Coordinates of C-alpha atoms in Angstrom, one line a residue:
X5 CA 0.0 0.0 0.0
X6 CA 3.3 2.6 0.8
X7 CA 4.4 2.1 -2.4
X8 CA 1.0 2.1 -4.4
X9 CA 0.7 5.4 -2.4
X10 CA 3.8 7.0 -2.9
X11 CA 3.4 6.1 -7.2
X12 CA 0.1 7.9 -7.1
X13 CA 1.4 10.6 -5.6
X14 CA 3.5 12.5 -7.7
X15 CA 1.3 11.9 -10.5
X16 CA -1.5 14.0 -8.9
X17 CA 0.6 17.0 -7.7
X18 CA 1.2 18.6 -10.3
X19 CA -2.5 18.0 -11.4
X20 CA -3.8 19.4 -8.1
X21 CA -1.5 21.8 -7.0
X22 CA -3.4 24.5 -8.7
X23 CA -6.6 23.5 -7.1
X24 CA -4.5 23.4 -3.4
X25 CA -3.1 27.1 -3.8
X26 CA -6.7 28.1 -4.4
X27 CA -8.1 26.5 -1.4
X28 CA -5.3 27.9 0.3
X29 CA -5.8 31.3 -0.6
X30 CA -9.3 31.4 -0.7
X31 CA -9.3 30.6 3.0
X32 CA -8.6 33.2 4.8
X33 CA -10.9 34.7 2.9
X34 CA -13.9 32.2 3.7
X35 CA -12.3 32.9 7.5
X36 CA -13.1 36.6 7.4
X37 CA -16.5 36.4 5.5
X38 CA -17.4 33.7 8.6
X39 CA -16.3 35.7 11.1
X40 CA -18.4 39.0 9.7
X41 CA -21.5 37.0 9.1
X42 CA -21.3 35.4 12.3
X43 CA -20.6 39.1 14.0
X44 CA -23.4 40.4 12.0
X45 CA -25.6 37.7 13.1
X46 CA -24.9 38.0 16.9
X47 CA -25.8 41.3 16.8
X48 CA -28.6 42.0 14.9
X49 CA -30.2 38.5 16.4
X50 CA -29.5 40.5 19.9
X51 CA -31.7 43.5 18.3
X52 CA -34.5 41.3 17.4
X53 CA -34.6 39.0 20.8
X54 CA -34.1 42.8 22.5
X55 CA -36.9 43.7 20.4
X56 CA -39.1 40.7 21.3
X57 CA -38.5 40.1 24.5
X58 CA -42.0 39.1 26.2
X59 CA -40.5 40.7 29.3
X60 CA -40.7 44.6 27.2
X61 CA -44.6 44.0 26.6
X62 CA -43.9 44.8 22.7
X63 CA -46.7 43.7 20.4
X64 CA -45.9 43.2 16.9
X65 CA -49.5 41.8 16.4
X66 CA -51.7 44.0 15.2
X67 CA -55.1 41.8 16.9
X68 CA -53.1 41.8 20.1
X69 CA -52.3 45.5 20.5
X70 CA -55.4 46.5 19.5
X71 CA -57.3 44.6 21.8
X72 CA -54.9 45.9 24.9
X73 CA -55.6 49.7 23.1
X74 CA -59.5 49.3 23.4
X75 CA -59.6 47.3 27.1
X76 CA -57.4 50.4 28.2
X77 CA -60.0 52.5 26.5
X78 CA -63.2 51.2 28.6
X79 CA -60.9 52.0 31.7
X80 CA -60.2 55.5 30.7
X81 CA -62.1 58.9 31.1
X82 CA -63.8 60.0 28.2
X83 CA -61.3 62.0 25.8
X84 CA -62.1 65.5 24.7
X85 CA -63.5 66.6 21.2
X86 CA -61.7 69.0 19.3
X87 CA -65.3 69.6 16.9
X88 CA -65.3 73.3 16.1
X89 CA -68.8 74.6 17.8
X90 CA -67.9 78.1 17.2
X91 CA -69.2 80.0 13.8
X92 CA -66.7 82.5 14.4
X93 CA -64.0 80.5 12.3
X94 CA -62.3 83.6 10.7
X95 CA -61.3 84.8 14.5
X96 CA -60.0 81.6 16.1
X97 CA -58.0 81.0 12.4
X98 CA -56.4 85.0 13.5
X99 CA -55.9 83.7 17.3
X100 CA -53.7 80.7 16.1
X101 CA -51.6 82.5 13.6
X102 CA -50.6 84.8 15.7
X103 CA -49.8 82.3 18.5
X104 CA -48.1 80.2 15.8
X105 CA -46.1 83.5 15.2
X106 CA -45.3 84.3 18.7
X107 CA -43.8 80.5 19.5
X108 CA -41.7 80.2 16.2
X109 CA -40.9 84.4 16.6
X110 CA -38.9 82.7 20.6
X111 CA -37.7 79.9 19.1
X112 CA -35.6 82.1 16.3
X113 CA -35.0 85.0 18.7
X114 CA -34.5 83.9 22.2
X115 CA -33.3 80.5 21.9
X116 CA -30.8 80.9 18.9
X117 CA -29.0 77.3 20.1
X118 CA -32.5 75.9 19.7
X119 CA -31.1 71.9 18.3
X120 CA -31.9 71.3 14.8
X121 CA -32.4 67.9 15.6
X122 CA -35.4 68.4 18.5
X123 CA -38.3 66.2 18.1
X124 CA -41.0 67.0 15.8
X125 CA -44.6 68.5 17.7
X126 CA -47.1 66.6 16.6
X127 CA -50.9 67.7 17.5
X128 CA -53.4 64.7 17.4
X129 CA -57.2 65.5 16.7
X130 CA -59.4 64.7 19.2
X131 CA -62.2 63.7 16.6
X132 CA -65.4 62.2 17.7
X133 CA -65.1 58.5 18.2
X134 CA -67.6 57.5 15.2
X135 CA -64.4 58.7 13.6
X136 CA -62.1 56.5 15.6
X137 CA -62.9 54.0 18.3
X138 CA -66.2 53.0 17.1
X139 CA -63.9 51.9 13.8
X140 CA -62.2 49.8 15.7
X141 CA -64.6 48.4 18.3
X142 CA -66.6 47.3 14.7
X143 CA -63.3 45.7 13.4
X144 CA -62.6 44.4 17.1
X145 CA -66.0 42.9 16.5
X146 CA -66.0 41.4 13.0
X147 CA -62.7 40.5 12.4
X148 CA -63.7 36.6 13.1
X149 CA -66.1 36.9 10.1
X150 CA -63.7 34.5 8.1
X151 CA -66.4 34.1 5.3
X152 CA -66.1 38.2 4.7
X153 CA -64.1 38.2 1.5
X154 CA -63.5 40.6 -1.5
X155 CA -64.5 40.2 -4.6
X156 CA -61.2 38.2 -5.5
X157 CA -61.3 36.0 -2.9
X158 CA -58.7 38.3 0.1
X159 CA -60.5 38.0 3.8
X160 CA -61.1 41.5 4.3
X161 CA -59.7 41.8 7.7
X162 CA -56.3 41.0 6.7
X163 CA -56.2 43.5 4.1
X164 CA -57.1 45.7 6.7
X165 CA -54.0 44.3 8.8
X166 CA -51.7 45.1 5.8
X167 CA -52.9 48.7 5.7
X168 CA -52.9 49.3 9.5
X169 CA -50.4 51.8 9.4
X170 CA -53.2 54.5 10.5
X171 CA -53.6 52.0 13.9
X172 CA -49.9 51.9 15.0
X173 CA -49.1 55.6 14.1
X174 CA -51.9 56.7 16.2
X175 CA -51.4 54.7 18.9
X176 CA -48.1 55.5 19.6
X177 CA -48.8 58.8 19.8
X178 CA -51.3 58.8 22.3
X179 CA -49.4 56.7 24.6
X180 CA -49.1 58.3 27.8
X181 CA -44.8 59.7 27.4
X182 CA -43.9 57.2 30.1
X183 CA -44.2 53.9 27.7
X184 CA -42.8 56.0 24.6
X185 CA -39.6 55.1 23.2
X186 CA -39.4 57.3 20.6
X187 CA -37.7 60.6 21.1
X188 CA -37.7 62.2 17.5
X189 CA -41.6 62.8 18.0
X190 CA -43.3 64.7 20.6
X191 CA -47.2 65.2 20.9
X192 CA -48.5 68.6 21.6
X193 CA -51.9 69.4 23.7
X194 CA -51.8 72.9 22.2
X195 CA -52.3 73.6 18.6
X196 CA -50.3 77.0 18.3
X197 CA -47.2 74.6 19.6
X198 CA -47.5 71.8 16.6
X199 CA -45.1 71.2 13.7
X200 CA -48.0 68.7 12.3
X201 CA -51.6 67.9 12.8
X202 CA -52.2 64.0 12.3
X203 CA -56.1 63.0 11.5
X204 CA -56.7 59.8 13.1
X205 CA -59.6 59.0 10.6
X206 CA -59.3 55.1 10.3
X207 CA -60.1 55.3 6.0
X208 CA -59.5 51.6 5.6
X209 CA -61.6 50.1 8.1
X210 CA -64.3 52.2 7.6
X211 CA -63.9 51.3 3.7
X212 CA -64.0 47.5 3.6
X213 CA -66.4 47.0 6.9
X214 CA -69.5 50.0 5.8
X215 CA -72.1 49.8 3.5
X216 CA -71.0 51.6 0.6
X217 CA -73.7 54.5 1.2
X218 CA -72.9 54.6 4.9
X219 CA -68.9 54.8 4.0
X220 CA -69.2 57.7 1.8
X221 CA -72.0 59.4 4.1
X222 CA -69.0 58.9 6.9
X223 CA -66.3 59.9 4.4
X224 CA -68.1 63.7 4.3
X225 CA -68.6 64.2 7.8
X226 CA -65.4 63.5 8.7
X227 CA -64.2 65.9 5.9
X228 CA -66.6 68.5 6.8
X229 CA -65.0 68.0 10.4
X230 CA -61.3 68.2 9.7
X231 CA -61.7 71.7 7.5
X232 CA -63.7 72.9 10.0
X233 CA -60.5 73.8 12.1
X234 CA -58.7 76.5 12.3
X235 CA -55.8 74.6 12.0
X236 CA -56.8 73.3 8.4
X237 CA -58.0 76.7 7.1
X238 CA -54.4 78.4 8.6
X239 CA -52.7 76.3 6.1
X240 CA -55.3 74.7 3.6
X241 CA -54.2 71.7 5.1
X242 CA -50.6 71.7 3.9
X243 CA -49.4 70.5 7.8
X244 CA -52.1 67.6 8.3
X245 CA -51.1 64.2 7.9
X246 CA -53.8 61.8 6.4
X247 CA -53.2 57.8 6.5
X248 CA -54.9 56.4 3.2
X249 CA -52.9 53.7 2.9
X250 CA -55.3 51.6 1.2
X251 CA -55.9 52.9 -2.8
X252 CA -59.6 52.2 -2.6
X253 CA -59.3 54.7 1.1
X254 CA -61.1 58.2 1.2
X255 CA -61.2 58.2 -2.9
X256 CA -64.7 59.8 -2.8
X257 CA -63.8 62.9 -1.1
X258 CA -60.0 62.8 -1.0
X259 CA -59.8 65.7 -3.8
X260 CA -60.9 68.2 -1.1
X261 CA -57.7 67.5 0.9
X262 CA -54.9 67.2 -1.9
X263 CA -53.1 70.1 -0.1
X264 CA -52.4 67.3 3.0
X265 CA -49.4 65.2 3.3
X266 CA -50.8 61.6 2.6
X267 CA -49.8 58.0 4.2
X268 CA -49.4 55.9 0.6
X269 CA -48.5 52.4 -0.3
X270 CA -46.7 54.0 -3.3
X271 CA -47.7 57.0 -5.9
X272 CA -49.4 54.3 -8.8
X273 CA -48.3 57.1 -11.5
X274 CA -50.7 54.7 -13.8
X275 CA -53.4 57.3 -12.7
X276 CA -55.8 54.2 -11.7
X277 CA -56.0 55.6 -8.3
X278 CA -55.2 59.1 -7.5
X279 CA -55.6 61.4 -9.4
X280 CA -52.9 63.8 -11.6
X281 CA -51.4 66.5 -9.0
X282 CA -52.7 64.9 -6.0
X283 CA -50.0 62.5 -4.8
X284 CA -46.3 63.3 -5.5
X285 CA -43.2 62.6 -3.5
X286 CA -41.9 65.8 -2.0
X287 CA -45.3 66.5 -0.2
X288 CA -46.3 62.6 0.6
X289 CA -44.9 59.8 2.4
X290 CA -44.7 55.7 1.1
X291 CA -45.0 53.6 4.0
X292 CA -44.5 50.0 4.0
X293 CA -47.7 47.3 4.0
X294 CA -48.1 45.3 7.3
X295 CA -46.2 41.9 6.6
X296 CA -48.0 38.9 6.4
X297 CA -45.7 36.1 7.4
X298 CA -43.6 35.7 10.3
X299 CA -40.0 37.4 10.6
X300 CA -37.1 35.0 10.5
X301 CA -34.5 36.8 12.4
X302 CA -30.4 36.0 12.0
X303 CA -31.1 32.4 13.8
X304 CA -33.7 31.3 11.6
X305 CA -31.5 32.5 8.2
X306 CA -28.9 30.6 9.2
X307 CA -31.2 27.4 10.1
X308 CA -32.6 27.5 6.5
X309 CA -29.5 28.7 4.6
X310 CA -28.9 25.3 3.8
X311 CA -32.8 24.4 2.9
X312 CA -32.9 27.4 0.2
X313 CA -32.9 24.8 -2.6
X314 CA -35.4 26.9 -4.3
X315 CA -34.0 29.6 -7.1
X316 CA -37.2 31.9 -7.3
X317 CA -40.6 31.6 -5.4
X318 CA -43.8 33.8 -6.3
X319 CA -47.1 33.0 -4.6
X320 CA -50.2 35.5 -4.7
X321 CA -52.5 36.0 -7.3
X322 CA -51.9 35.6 -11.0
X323 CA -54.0 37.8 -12.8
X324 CA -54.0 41.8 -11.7
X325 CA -55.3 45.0 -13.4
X326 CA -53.3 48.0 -14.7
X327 CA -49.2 47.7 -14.2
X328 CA -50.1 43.9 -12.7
X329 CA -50.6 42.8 -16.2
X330 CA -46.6 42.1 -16.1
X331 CA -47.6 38.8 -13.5
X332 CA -49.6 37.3 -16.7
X333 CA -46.0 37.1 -18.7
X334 CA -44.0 36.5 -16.2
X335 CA -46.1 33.7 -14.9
X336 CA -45.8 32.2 -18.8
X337 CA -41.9 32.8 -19.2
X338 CA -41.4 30.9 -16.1
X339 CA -43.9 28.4 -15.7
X340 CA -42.3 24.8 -15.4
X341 CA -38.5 26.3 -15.3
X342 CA -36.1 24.4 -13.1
X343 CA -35.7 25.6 -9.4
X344 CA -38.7 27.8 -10.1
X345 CA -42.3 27.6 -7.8
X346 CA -44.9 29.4 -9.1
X347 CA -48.2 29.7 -7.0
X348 CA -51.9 31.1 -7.0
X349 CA -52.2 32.0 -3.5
X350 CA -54.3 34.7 -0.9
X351 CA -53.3 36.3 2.1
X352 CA -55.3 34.1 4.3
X353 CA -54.3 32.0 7.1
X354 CA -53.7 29.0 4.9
X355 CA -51.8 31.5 2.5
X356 CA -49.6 32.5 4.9
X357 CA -48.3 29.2 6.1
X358 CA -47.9 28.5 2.5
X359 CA -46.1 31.7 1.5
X360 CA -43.7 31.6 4.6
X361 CA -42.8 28.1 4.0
X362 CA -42.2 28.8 0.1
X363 CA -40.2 32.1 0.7
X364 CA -38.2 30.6 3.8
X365 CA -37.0 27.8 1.4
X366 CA -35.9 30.4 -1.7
X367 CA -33.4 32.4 -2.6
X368 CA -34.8 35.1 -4.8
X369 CA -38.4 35.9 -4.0
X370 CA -40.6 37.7 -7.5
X371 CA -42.3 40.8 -6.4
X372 CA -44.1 42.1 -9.5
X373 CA -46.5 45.0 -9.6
X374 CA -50.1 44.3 -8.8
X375 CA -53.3 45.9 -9.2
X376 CA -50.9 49.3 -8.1
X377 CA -46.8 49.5 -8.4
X378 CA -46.7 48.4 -5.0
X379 CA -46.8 44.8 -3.3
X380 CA -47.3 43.7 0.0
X381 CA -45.2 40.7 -0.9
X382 CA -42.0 42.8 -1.3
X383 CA -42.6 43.2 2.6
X384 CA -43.0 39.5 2.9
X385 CA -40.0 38.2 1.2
X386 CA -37.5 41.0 3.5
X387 CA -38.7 40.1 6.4
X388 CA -38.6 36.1 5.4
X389 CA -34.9 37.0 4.7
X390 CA -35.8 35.8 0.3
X391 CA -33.8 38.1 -1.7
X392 CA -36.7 40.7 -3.7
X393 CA -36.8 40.1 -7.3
X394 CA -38.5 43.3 -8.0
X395 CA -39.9 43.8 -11.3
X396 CA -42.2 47.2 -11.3
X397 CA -41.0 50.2 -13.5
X398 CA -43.1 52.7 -11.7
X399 CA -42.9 51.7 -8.2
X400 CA -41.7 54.1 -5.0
X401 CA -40.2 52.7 -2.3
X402 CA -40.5 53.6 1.5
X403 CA -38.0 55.7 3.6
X404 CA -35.7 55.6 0.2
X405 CA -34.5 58.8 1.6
X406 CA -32.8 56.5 4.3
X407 CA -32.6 53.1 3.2
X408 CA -30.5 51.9 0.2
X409 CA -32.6 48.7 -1.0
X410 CA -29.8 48.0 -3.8
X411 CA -28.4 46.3 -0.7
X412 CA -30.9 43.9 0.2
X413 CA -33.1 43.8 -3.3
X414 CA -32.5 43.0 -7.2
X415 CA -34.3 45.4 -9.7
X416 CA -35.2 44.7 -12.8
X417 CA -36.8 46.0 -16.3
X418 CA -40.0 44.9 -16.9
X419 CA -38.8 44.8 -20.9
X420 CA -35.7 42.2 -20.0
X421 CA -37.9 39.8 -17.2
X422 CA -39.9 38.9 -19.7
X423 CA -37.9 38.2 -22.5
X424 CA -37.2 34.2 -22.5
X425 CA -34.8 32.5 -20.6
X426 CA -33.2 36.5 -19.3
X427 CA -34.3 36.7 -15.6
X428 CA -33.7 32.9 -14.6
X429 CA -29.9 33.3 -16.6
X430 CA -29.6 36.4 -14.5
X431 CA -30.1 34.9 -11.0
X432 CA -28.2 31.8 -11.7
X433 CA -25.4 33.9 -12.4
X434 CA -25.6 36.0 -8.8
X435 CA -22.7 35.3 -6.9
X436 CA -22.7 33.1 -3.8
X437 CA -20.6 35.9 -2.0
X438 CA -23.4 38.6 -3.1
X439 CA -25.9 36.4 -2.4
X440 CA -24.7 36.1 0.7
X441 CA -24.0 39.6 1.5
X442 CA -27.8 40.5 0.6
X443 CA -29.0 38.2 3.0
X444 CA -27.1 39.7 5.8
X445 CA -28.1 43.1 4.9
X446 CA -32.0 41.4 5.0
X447 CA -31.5 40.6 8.4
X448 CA -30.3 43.9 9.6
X449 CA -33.3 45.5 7.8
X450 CA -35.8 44.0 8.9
X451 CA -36.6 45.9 12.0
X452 CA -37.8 48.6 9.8
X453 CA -41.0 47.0 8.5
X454 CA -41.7 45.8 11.8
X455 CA -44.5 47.8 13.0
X456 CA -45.3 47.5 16.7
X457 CA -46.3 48.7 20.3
X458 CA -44.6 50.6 21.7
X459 CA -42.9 51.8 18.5
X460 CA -39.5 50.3 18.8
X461 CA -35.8 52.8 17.5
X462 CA -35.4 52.3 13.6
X463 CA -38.8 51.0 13.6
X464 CA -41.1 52.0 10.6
X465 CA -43.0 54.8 13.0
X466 CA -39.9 56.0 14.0
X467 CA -38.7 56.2 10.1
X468 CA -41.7 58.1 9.2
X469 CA -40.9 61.1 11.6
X470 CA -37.2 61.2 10.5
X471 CA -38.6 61.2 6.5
X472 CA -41.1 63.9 8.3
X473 CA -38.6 66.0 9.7
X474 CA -37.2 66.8 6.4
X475 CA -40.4 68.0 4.4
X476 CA -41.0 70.5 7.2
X477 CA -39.4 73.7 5.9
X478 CA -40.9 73.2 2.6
X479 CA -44.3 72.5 4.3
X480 CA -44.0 76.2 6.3
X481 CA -42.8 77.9 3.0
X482 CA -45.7 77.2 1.2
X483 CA -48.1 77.4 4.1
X484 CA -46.7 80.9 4.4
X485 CA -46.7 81.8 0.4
X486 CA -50.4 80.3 0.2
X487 CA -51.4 83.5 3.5
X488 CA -49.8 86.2 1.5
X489 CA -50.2 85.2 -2.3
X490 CA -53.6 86.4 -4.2
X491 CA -55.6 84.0 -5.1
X492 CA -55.5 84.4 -9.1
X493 CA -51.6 85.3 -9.2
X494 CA -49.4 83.3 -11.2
X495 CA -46.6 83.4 -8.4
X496 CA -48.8 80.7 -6.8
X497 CA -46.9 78.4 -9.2
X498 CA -43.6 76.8 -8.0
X499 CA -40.8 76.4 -9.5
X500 CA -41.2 72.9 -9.8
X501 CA -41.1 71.8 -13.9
X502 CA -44.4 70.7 -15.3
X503 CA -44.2 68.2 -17.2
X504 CA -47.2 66.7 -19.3
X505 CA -49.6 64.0 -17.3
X506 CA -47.0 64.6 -14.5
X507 CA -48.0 63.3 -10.9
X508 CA -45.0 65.2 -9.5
X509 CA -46.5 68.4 -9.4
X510 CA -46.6 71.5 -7.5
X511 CA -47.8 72.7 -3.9
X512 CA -50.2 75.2 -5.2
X513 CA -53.3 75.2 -3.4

C-alpha cells in the first residue's frame, strides 16, 4: 500500500497543485466572511430578541395590540373633542396665527441654540369617536367573520392588517410619554405649539367594513370636520397628515384635501387611483404594508441557509389590473423552469403558512406590480430573509430617503424579465458571496418594517418622523406663500417643472 501510495502521488501534484493554492488562498478569505457573518448575526439576532423580548410587553401583532388599546380604553375617562362649535372661524383662524407667530418668533430670537435635531410636535385631533374608536370596536368585533371576502377571494380583515399603518401611528402617539420610546416625535396638547396635525380617521376600516352608502355618508362628515378647524384653514391643510394607505381609502372625497401630506403604499403614476397632481413625492410619504408572514430573524436565516434549494418563489394571485398585467408574462416565461415555484395563492391564514414556507425555502423571491406598483409581498420576502426580485417600473419605495434597497433587493426591467430565458440566466449567475452579503443586509433590515407597540428605534413609525422632519421647511414655505399670495396670481406656481400628465406636481393650493 506505501508504495502504491507513494506512485500515485507524484502523478497528482502537479495535477492538483493549482486547485490546493486556491483552497489555500481562498481561505482566509472564507475565514473573514465567517467571522463577519457570524458578527453580524450576533448582533442584529441581539436586536431582534431585544426587540421581542416578552418581558418589554412589545406587540408586533396588530389583533393583540389592539385589543390591549380598546380594554385600556373602557378603563379610561372620556377624551375631549376637538369639533369646532364656534361659527366665528375667521377669529379663532387669526388667534392661532398669531400664536403660531409668537412660538416660532422665541424659538428664532430667544433660543438661537434651539437643536436642529429636537423632536418633531405633533398635534393629534381629538375627533369624535364614530371617527375612531367605534372603527375599531366594529373591526374588534368582526374581524372573526372568516367568510367576509373581497370580490377576488382576500378575507377583508387581513387587508385591513396590511394597511394598518393608521392603527400603529396613532397609537403610539397617544401613549401616555412614560411607555414611549421614541424621542424624534413629541405630541403637543396645544395647537399654536405643533409642527403637524395627524387626522386619526381610520379610512381603511371604515372602507372595507361600511355599507357603501354609509362609507361615503361617513367619508363627508369626517371631511366636513377636519376643515372645519382653524388649524386646516391656517394652512389649507398643507401641515395635516392623512393615512390612506389603502388605494380604494377616502377616494370619494379625498380631492378636497390634496393640499395634506398623505400616508401611501406607493404614488401608482398609472393614474388608476389618484388622481394627476394629487399624490407626489416631496409632499407625501410611502409607507411599508403590514407583513403577512412571520419574521425569521439571524437564527432562523442561518437554520434555513442550507434548505434554500429553491432559485425563485412567487405565490399571490396571477392575474391583476393595470401595471399587474406584467404577472400574466412573467407567470408564462417561467412556468415549469427548473428551481422555479410558481403559485396562485391569498393572504389568508392558509396563504400565509404556504407563503412563509415557500419564501423561507428560496433564494430570490418575484415581487411584481399588482393591481398598483406596489406589493405587499416585497414586505414579505424581506422580512422572510428571500432576496426581492423586483420587477415594477413605476414603483416608490419607502423611507428611500434613508434606506439603500440595492443592498438587500434585485431590480429589474420589466422589458428584459420577460424576455425568454433572461431573468432565470440572471439569478443563476448571482454570486454566492453577493448572495450572501444580501442576506445579511435582509437581516439587519428587517426591523424597519416591523410595526409594533410601543414603536420600537429604527422602527417604521420612527422612520416616518425622521422622512417627516425633512419636508418640514418646505411644508411652512408654502403654508406661508399660500397666506400672503392672491388667489388668481401666477406666483402661486412653483418652480417645480411641469411636465405633461405629471403626478409630480406643485404645492399650489
Amino acid at each position: 500500500m506505501a508504495g502504491r501510495h507513494n506512485a500515485i502521488l507524484p502523478g497528482n501534484s502537479k495535477s492538483r497543485s493549482p486547485l490546493m493554492i486556491f483552497f489555500l488562498a481562498f481561505l482566509p478569505i472564507s475565514f473573514i466572511f465567517y467571522i463577519s457573518f457570524s458578527f453580524h448575526s450576533r448582533t442584529t439576532s441581539i436586536a431582534i430578541r431585544s426587540l421581542r423580548n416578552p418581558s418589554s410587553e412589545v406587540d408586533y401583532s396588530f389583533l393583540s395590540s389592539l385589543e390591549k388599546l380598546l380594554a385600556k380604553s373602557q378603563r379610561s375617562p372620556d377624551v375631549g373633542d376637538d369639533s369646532v362649535v364656534d361659527t366665528n372661524v375667521a377669529r379663532d383662524v387669526r388667534i392661532l396665527d398669531d400664536s403660531v407667530w409668537k412660538k416660532e418668533t422665541q424659538r428664532l430670537y430667544e433660543e438661537p441654540f434651539y437643536p436642529a435635531s429636537s423632536p418633531i410636535k405633533v398635534y393629534v385631533y381629538e375627533m369624535p369617536k364614530k371617527f375612531t374608536y367605534d372603527l375599531l370596536w366594529l373591526f374588534q368585533n368582526t374581524y372573526k367573520e372568516t367568510g367576509n371576502l373581497t370580490s377576488n377571494g382576500s378575507p377583508v380583515h387581513r387587508l385591513i392588517e396590511q394597511h394598518s399603518i393608521d392603527y400603529w401611528l396613532w397609537a403610539d402617539l397617544i401613549a401616555p410619554e412614560s411607555e414611549r420610546l421614541l424621542k424624534n416625535v413629541l405630541r403637543v396638547h396645544k395647537q399654536e405649539d405643533a409642527d403637524l396635525f395627524y387626522i386619526p380617521f381610520f379610512t381603511t376600516i371604515s372602507f372595507f367594513l361600511l355599507e357603501k352608502q354609509q362609507c361615503k355618508a361617513l367619508y363627508r362628515e369626517a371631511l366636513k370636520w377636519v376643515m372645519d378647524q382653524p388649524a386646516w384653514k391656517r394652512s389649507e391643510g398643507r401641515d395635516h397628515i392623512l393615512p390612506v394607505h389603502h388605494p380604494w381609502s377616502f377616494k370619494s372625497v379625498r380631492k378636497f384635501l390634496k393640499n395634506a401630506i398623505w400616508l401611501l403604499p406607493d404614488m401608482d403614476s398609472t393614474g388608476n387611483w389618484y388622481k394627476p397632481r394629487q399624490v407626489y413625492l416631496e409632499k407625501d410619504l410611502i409607507l411599508p404594508y403590514v407583513p403577512n408572514v412571520d419574521l425569521c430573524d439571524s437564527n432562523c436565516l442561518f437554520e434555513n441557509g442550507p434548505k434554500r434549494s429553491t432559485l425563485l418563489f412567487f405565490r399571490g394571485r396571477l392575474k391583476r389590473n393595470a401595471g399587474g398585467k406584467i404577472r400574466a408574462k412573467l407567470v408564462s416565461e417561467l412556468s415549469r423552469a427548473q428551481g422555479v415555484v410558481i403559485e396562485e395563492g391569498t393572504i389568508g391564514l392558509a396563504g400565509k403558512a404556504a407563503s412563509q414556507s415557500g419564501m423561507r425555502k428560496s433564494l430570490f423571491c418575484l415581487s411584481p406590480a399588482g393591481d398598483t406598483p406596489s406589493s405587499a409581498r416585497l414586505f414579505d420576502s424581506i422580512v422572510s430573509g428571500c432576496i426581492p426580485v423586483i420587477i415594477s417600473d413605476e414603483l416608490e419605495l419607502p423611507f428611500e430617503g434613508i434606506l439603500d434597497y440595492r443592498k438587500i433587493a434585485l431590480f429589474m426591467p420589466s422589458s428584459d424579465a420577460v424576455q425568454p430565458g433572461w431573468l432565470l440566466s440572471f439569478l443563476r449567475n448571482v454570486s454566492t458571496l453577493q448572495i450572501k452579503e444580501m442576506q445579511m443586509n435582509l437581516a439587519k433590515f428587517s426591523r424597519h418594517f416591523l410595526y409594533s407597540h410601543p414603536a420600537q428605534p429604527l422602527g417604521p413609525e420612527d422612520l416616518v418622523w425622521r422622512m417627516m422632519a425633512g419636508k418640514l421647511v418646505n411644508i411652512k414655505l408654502h403654508t406661508r406663500r399660500s397666506q400672503r399670495t392672491v388667489k388668481e396670481s401666477r406666483s402661486l406656481c412653483t418652480c417645480d417643472c411641469r411636465r405633461p400628465n405629471s403626478t409630480n406636481a406643485s404645492l399650489s393650493p
